[in-house]
Coordinates of C-alpha atoms in Angstrom, one line a residue:
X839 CA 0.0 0.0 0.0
X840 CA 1.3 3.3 -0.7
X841 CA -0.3 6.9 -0.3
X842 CA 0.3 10.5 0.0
X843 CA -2.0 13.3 0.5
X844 CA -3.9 12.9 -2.9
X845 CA -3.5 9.3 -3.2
X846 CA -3.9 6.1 -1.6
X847 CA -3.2 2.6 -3.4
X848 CA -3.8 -0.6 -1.2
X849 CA -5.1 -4.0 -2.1
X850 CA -9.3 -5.1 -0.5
X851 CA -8.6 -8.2 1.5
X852 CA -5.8 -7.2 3.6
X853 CA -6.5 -4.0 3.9
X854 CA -10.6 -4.8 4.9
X855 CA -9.2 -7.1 7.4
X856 CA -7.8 -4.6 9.8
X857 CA -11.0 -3.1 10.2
X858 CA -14.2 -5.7 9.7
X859 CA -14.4 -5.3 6.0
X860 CA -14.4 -1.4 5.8
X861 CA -12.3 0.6 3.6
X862 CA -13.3 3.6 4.0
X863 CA -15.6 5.7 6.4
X864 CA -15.7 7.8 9.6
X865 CA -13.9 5.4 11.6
X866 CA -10.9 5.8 10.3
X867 CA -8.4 8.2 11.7
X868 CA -9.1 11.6 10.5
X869 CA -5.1 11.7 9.1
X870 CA -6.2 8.8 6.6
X871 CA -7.4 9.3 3.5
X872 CA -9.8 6.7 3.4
X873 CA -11.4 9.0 6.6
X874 CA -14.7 10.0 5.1
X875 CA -17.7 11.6 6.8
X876 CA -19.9 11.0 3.6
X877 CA -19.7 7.9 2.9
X878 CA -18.5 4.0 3.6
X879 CA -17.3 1.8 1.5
X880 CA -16.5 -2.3 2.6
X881 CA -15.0 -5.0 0.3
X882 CA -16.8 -8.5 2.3
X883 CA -15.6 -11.8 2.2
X884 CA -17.8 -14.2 3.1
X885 CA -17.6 -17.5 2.9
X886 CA -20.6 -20.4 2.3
X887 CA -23.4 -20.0 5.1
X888 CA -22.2 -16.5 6.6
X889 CA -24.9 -14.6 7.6
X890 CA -26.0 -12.0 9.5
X891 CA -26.8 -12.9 13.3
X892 CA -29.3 -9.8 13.8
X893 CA -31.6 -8.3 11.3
X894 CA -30.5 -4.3 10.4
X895 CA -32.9 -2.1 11.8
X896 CA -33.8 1.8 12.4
X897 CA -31.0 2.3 9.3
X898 CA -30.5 5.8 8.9
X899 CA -28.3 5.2 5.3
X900 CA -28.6 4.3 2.0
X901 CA -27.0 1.3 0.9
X902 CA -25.7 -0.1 -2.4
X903 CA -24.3 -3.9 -2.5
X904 CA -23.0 -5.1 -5.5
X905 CA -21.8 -9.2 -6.0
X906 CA -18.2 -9.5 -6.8
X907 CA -18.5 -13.4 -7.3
X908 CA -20.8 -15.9 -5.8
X909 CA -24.2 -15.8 -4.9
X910 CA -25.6 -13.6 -2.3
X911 CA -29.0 -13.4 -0.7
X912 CA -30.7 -9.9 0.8
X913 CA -33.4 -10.3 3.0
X914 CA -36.1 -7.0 3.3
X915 CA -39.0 -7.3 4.9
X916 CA -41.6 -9.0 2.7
X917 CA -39.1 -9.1 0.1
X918 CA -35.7 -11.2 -0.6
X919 CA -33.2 -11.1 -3.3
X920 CA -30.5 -13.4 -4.7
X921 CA -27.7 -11.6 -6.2
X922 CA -26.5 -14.4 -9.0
X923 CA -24.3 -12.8 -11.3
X924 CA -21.1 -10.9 -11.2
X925 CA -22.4 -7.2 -11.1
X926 CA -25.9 -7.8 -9.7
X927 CA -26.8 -5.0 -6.7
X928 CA -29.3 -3.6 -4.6
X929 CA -30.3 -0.5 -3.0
X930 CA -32.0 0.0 -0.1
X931 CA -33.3 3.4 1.5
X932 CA -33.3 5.1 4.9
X933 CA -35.6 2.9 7.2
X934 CA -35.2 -0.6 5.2
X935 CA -34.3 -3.4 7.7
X936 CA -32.8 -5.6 6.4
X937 CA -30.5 -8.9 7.0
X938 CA -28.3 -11.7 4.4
X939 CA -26.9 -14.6 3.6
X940 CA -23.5 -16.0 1.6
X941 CA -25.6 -18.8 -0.3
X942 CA -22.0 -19.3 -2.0
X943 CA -18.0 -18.1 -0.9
X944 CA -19.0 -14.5 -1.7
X945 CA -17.2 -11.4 -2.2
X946 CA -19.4 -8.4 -2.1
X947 CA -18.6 -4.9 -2.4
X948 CA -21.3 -2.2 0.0
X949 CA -21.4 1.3 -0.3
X950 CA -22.9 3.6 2.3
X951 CA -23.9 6.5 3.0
X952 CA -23.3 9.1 4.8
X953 CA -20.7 7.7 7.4
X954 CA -22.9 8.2 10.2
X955 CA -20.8 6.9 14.0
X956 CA -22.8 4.9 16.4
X957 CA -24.0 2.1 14.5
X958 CA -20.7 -0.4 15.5
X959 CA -22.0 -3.1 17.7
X960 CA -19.1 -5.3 19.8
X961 CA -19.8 -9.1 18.5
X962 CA -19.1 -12.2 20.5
X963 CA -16.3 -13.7 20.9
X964 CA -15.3 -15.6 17.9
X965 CA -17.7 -13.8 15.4
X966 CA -15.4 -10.9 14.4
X967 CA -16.7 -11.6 11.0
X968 CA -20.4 -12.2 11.3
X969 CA -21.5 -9.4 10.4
X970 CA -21.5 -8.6 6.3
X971 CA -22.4 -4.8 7.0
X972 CA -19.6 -4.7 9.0
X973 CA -19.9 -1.6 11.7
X974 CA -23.1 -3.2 12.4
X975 CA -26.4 -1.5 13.4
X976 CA -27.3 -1.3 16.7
X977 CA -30.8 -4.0 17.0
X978 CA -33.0 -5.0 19.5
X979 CA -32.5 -8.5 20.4
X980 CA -35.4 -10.8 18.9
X981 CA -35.3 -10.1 15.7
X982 CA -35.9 -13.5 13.4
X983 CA -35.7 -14.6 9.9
X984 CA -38.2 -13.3 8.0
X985 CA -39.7 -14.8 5.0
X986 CA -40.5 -13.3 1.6
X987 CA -40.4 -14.5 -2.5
X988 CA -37.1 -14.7 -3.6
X989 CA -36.5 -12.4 -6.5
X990 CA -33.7 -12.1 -9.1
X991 CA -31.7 -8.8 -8.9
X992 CA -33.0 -5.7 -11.0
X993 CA -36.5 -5.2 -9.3
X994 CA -36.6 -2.0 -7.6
X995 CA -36.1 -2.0 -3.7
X996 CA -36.7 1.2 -2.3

């Protein structure tokens, strides 16, 4: 990795791994480059059978997820969509809970928006990656599975 004021070249996986996934964002020291109030972006790894332990809820971003390889499945309530191809994505608004699951080893790439601080939730012990949205939301306990039509990619979300 190399970078100076203007630019900053680094490589996803190792870099993502220091911090949960997440390239860029709030979180990262304000003398970073990849420090950003506007906006997060995550390169995820996850491998066959990840998913998240707790449904998102009370988001207060926008979201963009886009499959990098594998097969990836979104859950929304009422709704749930299977990312299939290289390039498929999904956006989801302000106030969409939401959950997933790696049906395949997945690599998917999130953007977010805006960078908002709060939302990181310590996991248990030995789930450092369970959580695909990485500085996960903060939810009530409770939350279940929930059940909907699975839908090919390119349906609207919001």
């Amino acid at each position: 990795m190399h970078h100076d004021s203007a630019i900053y070249t680094g490589k996803a996986t190792p870099d993502a791994a220091a911090d949960r996934g997440w390239l860029l964002g709030h979180f990262k020291d304000p003398s970073d480059p990849r420090h950003s109030e506007d906006v997060e972006i995550k390169w995820g790894v996850h491998p066959k059978g990840d998913q998240r332990e707790r449904w998102a809820t009370a988001e207060r971003r926008t979201a963009l997820l886009v499959l990098i390889s594998g097969r990836f499945r979104l859950e929304f309530p009422g709704r749930t969509v299977v990312l299939a191809e290289q390039g498929d994505y999904v956006l989801w608004g302000r106030g969409v809970d939401h959950s997933w699951y790696a049906e395949e080893d997945a690599v998917v790439l999130t953007v977010r928006w805006p960078s908002i601080p709060g939302y990181r939730v310590d996991e248990p012990e030995g789930h450092a990656e369970a959580e695909a949205e990485g500085h996960a939301e903060a939810e009530p306990e409770g939350q279940g599975q929930r059940q909907g039509e699975a839908e090919p990619a390119g349906s609207p979300v919001l």
